[in-house]
Coordinates of C-alpha atoms in Angstrom, one line a residue:
Chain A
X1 CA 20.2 64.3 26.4
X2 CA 18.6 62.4 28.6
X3 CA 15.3 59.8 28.9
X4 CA 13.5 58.9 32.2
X5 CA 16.8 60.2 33.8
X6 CA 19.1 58.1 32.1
X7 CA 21.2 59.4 29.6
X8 CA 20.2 58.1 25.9
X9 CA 23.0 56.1 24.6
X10 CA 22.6 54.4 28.0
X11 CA 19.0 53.9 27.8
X12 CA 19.5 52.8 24.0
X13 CA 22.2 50.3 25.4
X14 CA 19.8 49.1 28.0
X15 CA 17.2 48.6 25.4
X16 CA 20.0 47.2 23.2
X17 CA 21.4 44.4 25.4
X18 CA 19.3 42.2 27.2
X19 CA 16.0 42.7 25.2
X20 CA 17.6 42.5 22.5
X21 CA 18.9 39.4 23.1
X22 CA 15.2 38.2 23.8
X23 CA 13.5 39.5 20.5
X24 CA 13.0 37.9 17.2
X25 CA 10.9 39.2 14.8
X26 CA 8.1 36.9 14.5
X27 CA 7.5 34.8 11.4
X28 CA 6.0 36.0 8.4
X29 CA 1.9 35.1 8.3
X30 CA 0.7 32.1 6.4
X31 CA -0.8 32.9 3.3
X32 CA -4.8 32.8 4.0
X33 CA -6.0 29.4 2.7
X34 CA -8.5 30.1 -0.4
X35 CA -11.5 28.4 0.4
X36 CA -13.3 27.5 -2.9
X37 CA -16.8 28.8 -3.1
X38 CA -18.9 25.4 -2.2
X39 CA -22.2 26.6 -3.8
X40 CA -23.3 24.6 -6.6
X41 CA -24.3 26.9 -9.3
X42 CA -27.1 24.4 -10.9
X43 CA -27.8 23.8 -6.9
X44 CA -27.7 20.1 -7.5
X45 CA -24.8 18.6 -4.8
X46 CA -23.9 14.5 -4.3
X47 CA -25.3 12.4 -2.1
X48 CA -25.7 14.1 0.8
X49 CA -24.1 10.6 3.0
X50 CA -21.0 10.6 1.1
X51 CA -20.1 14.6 0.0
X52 CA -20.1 16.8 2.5
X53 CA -17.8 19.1 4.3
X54 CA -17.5 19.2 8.4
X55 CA -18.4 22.8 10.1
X56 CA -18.5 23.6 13.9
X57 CA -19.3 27.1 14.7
X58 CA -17.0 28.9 16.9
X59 CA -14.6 26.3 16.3
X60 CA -10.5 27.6 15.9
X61 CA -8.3 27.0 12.9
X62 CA -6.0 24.8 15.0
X63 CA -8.9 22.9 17.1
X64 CA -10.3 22.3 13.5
X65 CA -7.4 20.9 12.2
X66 CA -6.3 18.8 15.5
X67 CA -9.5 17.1 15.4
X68 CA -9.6 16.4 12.1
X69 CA -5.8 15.3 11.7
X70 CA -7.0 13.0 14.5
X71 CA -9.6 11.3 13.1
X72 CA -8.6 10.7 9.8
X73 CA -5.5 8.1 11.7
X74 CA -8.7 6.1 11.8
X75 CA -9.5 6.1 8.6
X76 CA -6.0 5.0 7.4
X77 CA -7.2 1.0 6.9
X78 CA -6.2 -2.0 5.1
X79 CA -6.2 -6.0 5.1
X80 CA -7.9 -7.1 7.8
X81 CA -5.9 -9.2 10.9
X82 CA -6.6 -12.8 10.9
X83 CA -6.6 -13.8 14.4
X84 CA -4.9 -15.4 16.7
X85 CA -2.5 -13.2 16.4
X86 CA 0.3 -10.5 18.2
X87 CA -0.1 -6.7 18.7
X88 CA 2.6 -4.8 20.4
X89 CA 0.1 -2.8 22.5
X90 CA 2.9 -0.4 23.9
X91 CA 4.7 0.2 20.3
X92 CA 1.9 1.3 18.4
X93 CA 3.8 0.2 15.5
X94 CA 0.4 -1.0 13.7
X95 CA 0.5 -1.9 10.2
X96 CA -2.1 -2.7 7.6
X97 CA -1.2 -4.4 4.2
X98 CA -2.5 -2.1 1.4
X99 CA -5.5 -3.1 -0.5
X100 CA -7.0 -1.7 -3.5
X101 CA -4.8 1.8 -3.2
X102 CA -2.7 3.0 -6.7
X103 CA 0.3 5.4 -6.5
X104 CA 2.6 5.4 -3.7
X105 CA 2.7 6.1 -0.1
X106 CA 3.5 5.6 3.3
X107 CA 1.4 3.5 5.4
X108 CA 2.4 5.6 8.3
X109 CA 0.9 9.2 8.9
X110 CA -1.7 10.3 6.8
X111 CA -0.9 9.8 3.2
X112 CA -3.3 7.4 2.9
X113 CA -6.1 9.8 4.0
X114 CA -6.0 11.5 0.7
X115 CA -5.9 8.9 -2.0
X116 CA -7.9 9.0 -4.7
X117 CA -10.3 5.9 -4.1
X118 CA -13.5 4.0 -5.3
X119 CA -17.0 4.4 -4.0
X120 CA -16.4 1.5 -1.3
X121 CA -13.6 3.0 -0.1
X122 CA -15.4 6.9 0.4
X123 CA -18.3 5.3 1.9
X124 CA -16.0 3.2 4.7
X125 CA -13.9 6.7 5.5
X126 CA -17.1 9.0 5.7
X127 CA -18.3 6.4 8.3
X128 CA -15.3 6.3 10.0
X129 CA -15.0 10.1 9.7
X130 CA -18.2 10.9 10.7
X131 CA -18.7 8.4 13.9
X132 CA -15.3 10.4 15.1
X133 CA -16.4 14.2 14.3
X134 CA -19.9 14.4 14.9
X135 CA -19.6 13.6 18.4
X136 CA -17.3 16.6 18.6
X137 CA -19.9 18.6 17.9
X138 CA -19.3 19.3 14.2
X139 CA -22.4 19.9 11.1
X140 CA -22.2 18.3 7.7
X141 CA -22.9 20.5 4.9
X142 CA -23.5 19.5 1.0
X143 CA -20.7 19.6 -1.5
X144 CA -20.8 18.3 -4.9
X145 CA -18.9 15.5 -5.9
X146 CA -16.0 17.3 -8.2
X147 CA -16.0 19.5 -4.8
X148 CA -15.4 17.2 -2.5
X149 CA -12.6 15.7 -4.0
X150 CA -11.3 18.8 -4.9
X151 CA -11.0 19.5 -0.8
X152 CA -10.1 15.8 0.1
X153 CA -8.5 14.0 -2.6
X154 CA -4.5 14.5 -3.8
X155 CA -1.2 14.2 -3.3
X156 CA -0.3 16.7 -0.4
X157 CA -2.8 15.4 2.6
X158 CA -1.4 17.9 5.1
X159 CA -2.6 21.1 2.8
X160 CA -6.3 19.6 2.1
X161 CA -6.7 19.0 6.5
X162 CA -5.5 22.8 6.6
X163 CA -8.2 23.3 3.7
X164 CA -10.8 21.1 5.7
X165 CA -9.9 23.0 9.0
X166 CA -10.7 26.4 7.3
X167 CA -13.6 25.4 6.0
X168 CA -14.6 23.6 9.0
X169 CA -13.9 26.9 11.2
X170 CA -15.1 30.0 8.8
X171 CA -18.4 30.9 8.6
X172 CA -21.1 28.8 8.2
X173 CA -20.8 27.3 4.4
X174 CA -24.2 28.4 2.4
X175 CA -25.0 25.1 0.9
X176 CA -27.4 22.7 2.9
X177 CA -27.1 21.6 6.1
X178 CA -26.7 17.1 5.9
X179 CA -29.7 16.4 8.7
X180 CA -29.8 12.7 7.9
Chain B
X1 CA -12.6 -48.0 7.5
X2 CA -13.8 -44.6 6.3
X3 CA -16.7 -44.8 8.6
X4 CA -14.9 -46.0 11.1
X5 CA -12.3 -43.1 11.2
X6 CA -15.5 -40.7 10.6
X7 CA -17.1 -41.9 14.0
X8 CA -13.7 -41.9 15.6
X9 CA -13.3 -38.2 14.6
X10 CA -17.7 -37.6 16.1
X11 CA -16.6 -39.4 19.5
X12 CA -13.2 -37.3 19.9
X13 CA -15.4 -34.1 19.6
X14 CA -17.3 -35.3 22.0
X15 CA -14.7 -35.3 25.0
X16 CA -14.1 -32.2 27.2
X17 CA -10.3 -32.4 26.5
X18 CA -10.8 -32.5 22.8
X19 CA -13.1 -29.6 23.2
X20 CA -10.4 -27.7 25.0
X21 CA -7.3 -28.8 23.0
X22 CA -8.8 -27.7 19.2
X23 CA -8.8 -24.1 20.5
X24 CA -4.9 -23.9 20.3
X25 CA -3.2 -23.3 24.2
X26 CA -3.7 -19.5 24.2
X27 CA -7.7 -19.1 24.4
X28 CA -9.6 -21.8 25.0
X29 CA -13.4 -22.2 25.1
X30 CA -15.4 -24.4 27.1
X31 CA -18.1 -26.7 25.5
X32 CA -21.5 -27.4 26.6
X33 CA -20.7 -30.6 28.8
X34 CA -17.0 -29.8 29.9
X35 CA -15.8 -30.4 32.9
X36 CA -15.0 -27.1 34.4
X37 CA -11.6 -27.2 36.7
X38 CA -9.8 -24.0 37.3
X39 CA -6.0 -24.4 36.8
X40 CA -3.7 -22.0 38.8
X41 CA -2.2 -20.2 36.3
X42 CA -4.5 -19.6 34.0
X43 CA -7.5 -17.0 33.7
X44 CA -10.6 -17.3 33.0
X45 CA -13.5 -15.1 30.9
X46 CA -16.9 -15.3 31.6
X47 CA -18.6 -13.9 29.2
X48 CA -22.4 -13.0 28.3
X49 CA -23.9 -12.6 24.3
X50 CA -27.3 -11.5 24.2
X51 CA -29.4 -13.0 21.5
X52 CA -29.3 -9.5 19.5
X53 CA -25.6 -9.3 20.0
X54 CA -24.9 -12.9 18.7
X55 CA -27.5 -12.4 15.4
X56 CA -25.2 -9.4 14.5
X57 CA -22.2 -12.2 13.7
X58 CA -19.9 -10.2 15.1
X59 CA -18.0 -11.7 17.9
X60 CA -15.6 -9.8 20.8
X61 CA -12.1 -9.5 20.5
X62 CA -9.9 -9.1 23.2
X63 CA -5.9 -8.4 23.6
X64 CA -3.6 -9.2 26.5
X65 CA -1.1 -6.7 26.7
X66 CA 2.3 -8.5 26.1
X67 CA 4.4 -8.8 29.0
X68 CA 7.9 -7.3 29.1
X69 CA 9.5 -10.3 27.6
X70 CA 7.1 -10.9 25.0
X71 CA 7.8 -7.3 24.0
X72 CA 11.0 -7.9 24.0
X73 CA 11.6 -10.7 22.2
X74 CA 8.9 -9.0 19.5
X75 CA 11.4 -6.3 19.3
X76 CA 14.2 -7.8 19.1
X77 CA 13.1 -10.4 15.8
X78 CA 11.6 -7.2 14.5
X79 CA 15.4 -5.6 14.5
X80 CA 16.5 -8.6 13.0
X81 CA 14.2 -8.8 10.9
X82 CA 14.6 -5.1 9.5
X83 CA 18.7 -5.5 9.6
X84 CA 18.3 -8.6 7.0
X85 CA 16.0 -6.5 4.8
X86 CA 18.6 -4.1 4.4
X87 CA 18.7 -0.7 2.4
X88 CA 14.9 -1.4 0.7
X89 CA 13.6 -1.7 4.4
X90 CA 12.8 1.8 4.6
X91 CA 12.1 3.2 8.2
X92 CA 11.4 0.6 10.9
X93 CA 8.3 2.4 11.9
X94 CA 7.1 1.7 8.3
X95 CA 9.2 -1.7 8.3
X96 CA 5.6 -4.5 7.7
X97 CA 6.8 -7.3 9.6
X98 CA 5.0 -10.6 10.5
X99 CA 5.3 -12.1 13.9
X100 CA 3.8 -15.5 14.4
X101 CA 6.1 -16.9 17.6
X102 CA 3.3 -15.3 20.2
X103 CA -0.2 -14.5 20.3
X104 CA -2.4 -12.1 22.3
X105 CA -5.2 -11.1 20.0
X106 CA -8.2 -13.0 20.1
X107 CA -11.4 -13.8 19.0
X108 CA -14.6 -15.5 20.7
X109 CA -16.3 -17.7 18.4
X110 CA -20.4 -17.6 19.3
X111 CA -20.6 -21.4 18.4
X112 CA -18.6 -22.4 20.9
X113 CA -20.2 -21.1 24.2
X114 CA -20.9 -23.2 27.4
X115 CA -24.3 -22.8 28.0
X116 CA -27.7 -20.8 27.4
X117 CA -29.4 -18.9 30.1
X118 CA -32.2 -17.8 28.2
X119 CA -31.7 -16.0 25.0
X120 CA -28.2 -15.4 26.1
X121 CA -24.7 -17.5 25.6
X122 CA -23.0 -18.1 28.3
X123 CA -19.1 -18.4 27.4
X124 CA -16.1 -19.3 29.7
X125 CA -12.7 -19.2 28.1
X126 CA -9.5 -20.3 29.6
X127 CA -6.4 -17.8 28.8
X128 CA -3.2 -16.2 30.2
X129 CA -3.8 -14.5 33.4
X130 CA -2.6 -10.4 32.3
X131 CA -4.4 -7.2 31.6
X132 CA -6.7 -7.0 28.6
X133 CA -8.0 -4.2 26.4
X134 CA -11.3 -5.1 24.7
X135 CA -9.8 -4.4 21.3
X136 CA -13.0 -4.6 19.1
X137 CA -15.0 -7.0 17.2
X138 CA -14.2 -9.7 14.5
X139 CA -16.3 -12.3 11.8
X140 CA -14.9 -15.2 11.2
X141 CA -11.7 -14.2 12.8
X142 CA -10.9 -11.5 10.8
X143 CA -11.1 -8.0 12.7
X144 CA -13.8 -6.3 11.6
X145 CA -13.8 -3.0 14.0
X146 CA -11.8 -1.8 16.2
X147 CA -12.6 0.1 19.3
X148 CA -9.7 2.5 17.9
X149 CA -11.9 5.7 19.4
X150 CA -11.9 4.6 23.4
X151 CA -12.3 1.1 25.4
X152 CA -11.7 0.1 29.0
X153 CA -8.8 -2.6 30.0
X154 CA -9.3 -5.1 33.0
X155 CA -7.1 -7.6 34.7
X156 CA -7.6 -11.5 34.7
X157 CA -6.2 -13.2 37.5
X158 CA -5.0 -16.6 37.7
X159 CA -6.9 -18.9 39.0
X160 CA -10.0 -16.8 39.1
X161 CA -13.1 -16.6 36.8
X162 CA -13.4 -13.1 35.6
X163 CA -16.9 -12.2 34.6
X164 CA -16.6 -9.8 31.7
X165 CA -20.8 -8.8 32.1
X166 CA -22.7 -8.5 28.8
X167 CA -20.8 -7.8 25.7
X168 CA -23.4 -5.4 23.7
X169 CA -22.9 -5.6 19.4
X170 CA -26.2 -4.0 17.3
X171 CA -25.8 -2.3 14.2
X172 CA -25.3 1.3 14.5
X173 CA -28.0 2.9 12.0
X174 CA -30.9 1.4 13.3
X175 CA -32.5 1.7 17.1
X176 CA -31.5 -0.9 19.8
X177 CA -32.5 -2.9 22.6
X178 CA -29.7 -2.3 24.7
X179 CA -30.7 0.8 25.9
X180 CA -26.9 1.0 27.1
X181 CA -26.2 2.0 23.2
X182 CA -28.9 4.7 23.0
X183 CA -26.1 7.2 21.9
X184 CA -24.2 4.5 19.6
X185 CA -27.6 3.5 17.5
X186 CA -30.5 4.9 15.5
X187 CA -27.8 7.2 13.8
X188 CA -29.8 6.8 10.0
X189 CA -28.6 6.0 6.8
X190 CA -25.2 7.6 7.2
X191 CA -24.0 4.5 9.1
X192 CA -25.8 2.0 6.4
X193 CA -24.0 2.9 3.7
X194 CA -21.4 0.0 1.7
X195 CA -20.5 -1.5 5.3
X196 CA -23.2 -0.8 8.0
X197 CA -21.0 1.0 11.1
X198 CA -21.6 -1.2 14.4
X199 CA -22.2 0.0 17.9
X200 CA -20.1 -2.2 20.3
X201 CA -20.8 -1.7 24.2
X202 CA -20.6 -3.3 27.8
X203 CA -23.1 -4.8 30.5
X204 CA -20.5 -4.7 33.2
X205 CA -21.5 -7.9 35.2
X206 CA -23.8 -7.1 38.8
X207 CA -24.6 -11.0 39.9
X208 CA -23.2 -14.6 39.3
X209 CA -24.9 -16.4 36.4
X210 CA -27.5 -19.0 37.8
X211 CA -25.4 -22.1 36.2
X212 CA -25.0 -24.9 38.8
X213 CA -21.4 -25.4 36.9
X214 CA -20.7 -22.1 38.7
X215 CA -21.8 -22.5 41.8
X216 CA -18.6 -23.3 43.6
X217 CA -15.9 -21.6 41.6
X218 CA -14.6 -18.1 42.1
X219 CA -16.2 -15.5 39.7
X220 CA -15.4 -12.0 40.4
X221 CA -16.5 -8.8 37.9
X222 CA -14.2 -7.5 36.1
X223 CA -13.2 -4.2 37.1
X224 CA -13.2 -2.0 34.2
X225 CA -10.8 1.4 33.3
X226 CA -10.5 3.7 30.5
X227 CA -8.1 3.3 28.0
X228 CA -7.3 6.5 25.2
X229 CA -8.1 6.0 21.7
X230 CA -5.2 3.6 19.3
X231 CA -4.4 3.3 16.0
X232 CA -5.0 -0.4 14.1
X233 CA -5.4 -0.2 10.8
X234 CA -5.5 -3.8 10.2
X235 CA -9.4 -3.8 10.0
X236 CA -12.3 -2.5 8.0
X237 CA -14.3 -0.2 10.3
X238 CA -13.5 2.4 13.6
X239 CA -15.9 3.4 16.6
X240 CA -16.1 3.7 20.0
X241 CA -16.5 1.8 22.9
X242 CA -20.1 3.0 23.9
X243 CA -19.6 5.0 27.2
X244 CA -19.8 2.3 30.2
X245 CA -21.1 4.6 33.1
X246 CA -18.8 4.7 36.1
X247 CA -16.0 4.1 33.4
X248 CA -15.7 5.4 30.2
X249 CA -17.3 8.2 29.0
X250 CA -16.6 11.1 26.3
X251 CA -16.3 14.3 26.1
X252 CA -16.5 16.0 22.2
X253 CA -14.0 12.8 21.4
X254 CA -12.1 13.1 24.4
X255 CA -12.0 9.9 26.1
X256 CA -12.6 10.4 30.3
X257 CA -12.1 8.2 32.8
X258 CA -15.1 8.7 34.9
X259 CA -13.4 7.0 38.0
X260 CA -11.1 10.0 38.4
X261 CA -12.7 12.8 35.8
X262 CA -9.3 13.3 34.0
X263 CA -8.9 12.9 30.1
X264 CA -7.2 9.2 29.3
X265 CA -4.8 10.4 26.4
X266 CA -4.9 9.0 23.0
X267 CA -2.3 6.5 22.1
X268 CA -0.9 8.1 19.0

């Protein structure tokens, strides 16, 4: 028996040997990341400066979650440099002493991103947050507060930026649109 | 006695090496009423606060980037100092280690400028000649925002005055006069919240300062570049740089040189 002109065990063998050596089956898909349903049933949502959720239309999953990875390394802060003093510019070995943080972390990467923290501390990060990802072109929409720190606040940070990223790059959320 | 010492002190302030010498050796401001000589190997900042920049409180801060043996010696004490710290010290890259045997961070102070032209302060600091990153902005000499999301870098020569332009600070949420920071400012409540965001530009510099101090040194612009966003965490507040046209300018975040059009890289 033959196929295109070549016998089948040879074509099988052809098939066998050097593609074979090039395919692996790809990885299993990701679970889908549930989104929680961000409508408030009473319709009341927090202040609309401090709880909200970024969304960029047409955005992708990964350009979601590489600009907000990104920008919450700024909002990783602590006690403030007294100058004179030395930065190794080239290292990018920066430090900050903790302040006002509970439970443990590392200082490096972006545990601190996700800590649970007071009213101060939201207020400085959705500044910082915000005067990094509105520029690149993203919409706030209201959340209420239990929300909010249900999608930003806990102990794995890398799961809630894959959480923000979805949310960020789905469809548009149906609760207001932050204008202020 | 007491008054004596007390009027010995007023009189000491008074003289242009006094002035000089209270800075510290690293970054030195000139007084109203110093004597200006340029010494070969140092640099020198010129360096213009507008009235609305000064009233914010907020004052420049500028790093030299270390030189290749201040980056080694920093290195090596941070090694040793990791090494001693043993099995607790956890990752170097998480090692918090304090370095005091160099400095190259620095703050001006707005008291401490040479003259007025106008509403604006005229400042003229002597430093080490090397290529400086305008890092952010400080109070009181504690950083206060860092221009983590893009700056520019320029080089100060020795021997040379390097005018630095205007240095532009208003608070973010409200508009501005410097129309320079039209895209920085009138952003609302959301950036007057706990601790009001600032928008932090540049005026690069386009002629000499009138001063008759000035008239027969060297003064040059600095010549501005680009530089990607960094990571310090040492402060309360992040921004931008507010795009310098010819220089810096942005791109959804992206930080672009506008001298060659490419994308300047973050530093992280």
């Amino acid at each position: 028996m033959r196929f295109c002109g070549v016998p089948l065990v040879a074509a099988a063998a052809l098939i066998a040997g050097p593609l074979a050596a090039q395919y692996s089956p790809p990885p299993p898909p990701a679970p889908p990341i549930a989104v929680p349903d961000l409508v408030a049933a009473d319709g009341k949502y927090g202040n609309e400066l401090k709880y909200f959720v970024f969304h960029k239309a047409g955005a992708s999953f990964e350009a979601a979650r590489a600009d907000i990875a990104e920008c919450a390394v700024h909002t990783v802060h602590g006690r403030q440099l007294k100058m004179p003093a030395f930065v190794a510019w080239e290292d990018n070995d920066r430090l900050a002493d903790p302040i006002v943080f509970n439970g443990s972390y590392g200082l490096v990467g972006l545990a601190i991103y996700s800590i649970i923290a007071g009213p101060l501390e939201r207020s400085l990060r959705q500044e910082v947050m915000m005067a990094c990802m509105l520029p690149r072109g993203y919409d706030r929409y209201s959340v209420t507060e239990p929300m909010w720190k249900q999608i930003h606040e806990g102990d794995n940070p890398a799961a809630l930026i894959d959480l923000q990223a979805t949310i960020a790059s789905s469809p548009v959320p149906r609760t207001p649109k932050v204008t202020s | 006695m007491m008054l004596r010492l007390m009027i010995a002190a007023l009189l000491a302030l008074g003289f242009p090496a006094a002035a000089l010498a209270q800075d510290g050796p690293a970054f030195q401001h000139f007084r109203a009423g110093s004597a200006i000589t340029l010494a070969p190997d140092k640099a020198y900042f010129l360096i213009r606060m507008p009235e609305e920049s000064v009233s914010t409180k907020l004052q420049p801060v500028f790093l030299r980037k270390p030189s290749a043996a201040e980056l080694a010696a920093y290195r090596e004490a941070k090694a040793a100092a990791h090494a001693k710290a043993g099995k607790d010290a956890g990752p170097i890259e998480n090692f918090d280690f304090e370095y005091t045997a160099a400095t190259n961070l620095f703050q001006i102070e707005n008291g401490k400028f040479l003259a007025k032209e106008g509403n604006d302060r005229l400042f003229l600091i002597a430093t080490a000649p090397g290529d400086y990153v305008f890092y952010g902005a400080g109070f009181n000499k504690f950083l206060w925002q860092c221009n983590c999301m893009g700056t520019v870098s320029f080089k100060a020569e020795a021997g040379k005055i390097t005018d630095l332009g205007a240095v532009l600070i208003t608070l973010a949420w409200k508009p501005s006069g410097f129309p320079e920071l039209a895209e920085d400012t009138n952003l609302g409540p959301k950036m007057r919240q706990d601790y009001a965001m600032f928008a932090v530009g540049l005026r690069p510099a386009t002629a000499k300062p009138s001063l008759a101090q000035l008239a027969a040194l060297p003064v040059q612009a600095a010549e501005y570049h680009a530089v990607g966003a960094f990571r310090e965490p040492a402060r309360l507040l992040a921004n931008r740089l507010a795009p310098v046209p010819g220089v810096l300018g942005y791109d959804k975040g992206a930080v672009i040189d506008l001298r060659t059009g490419g994308v300047v890289p973050k530093r992280f």
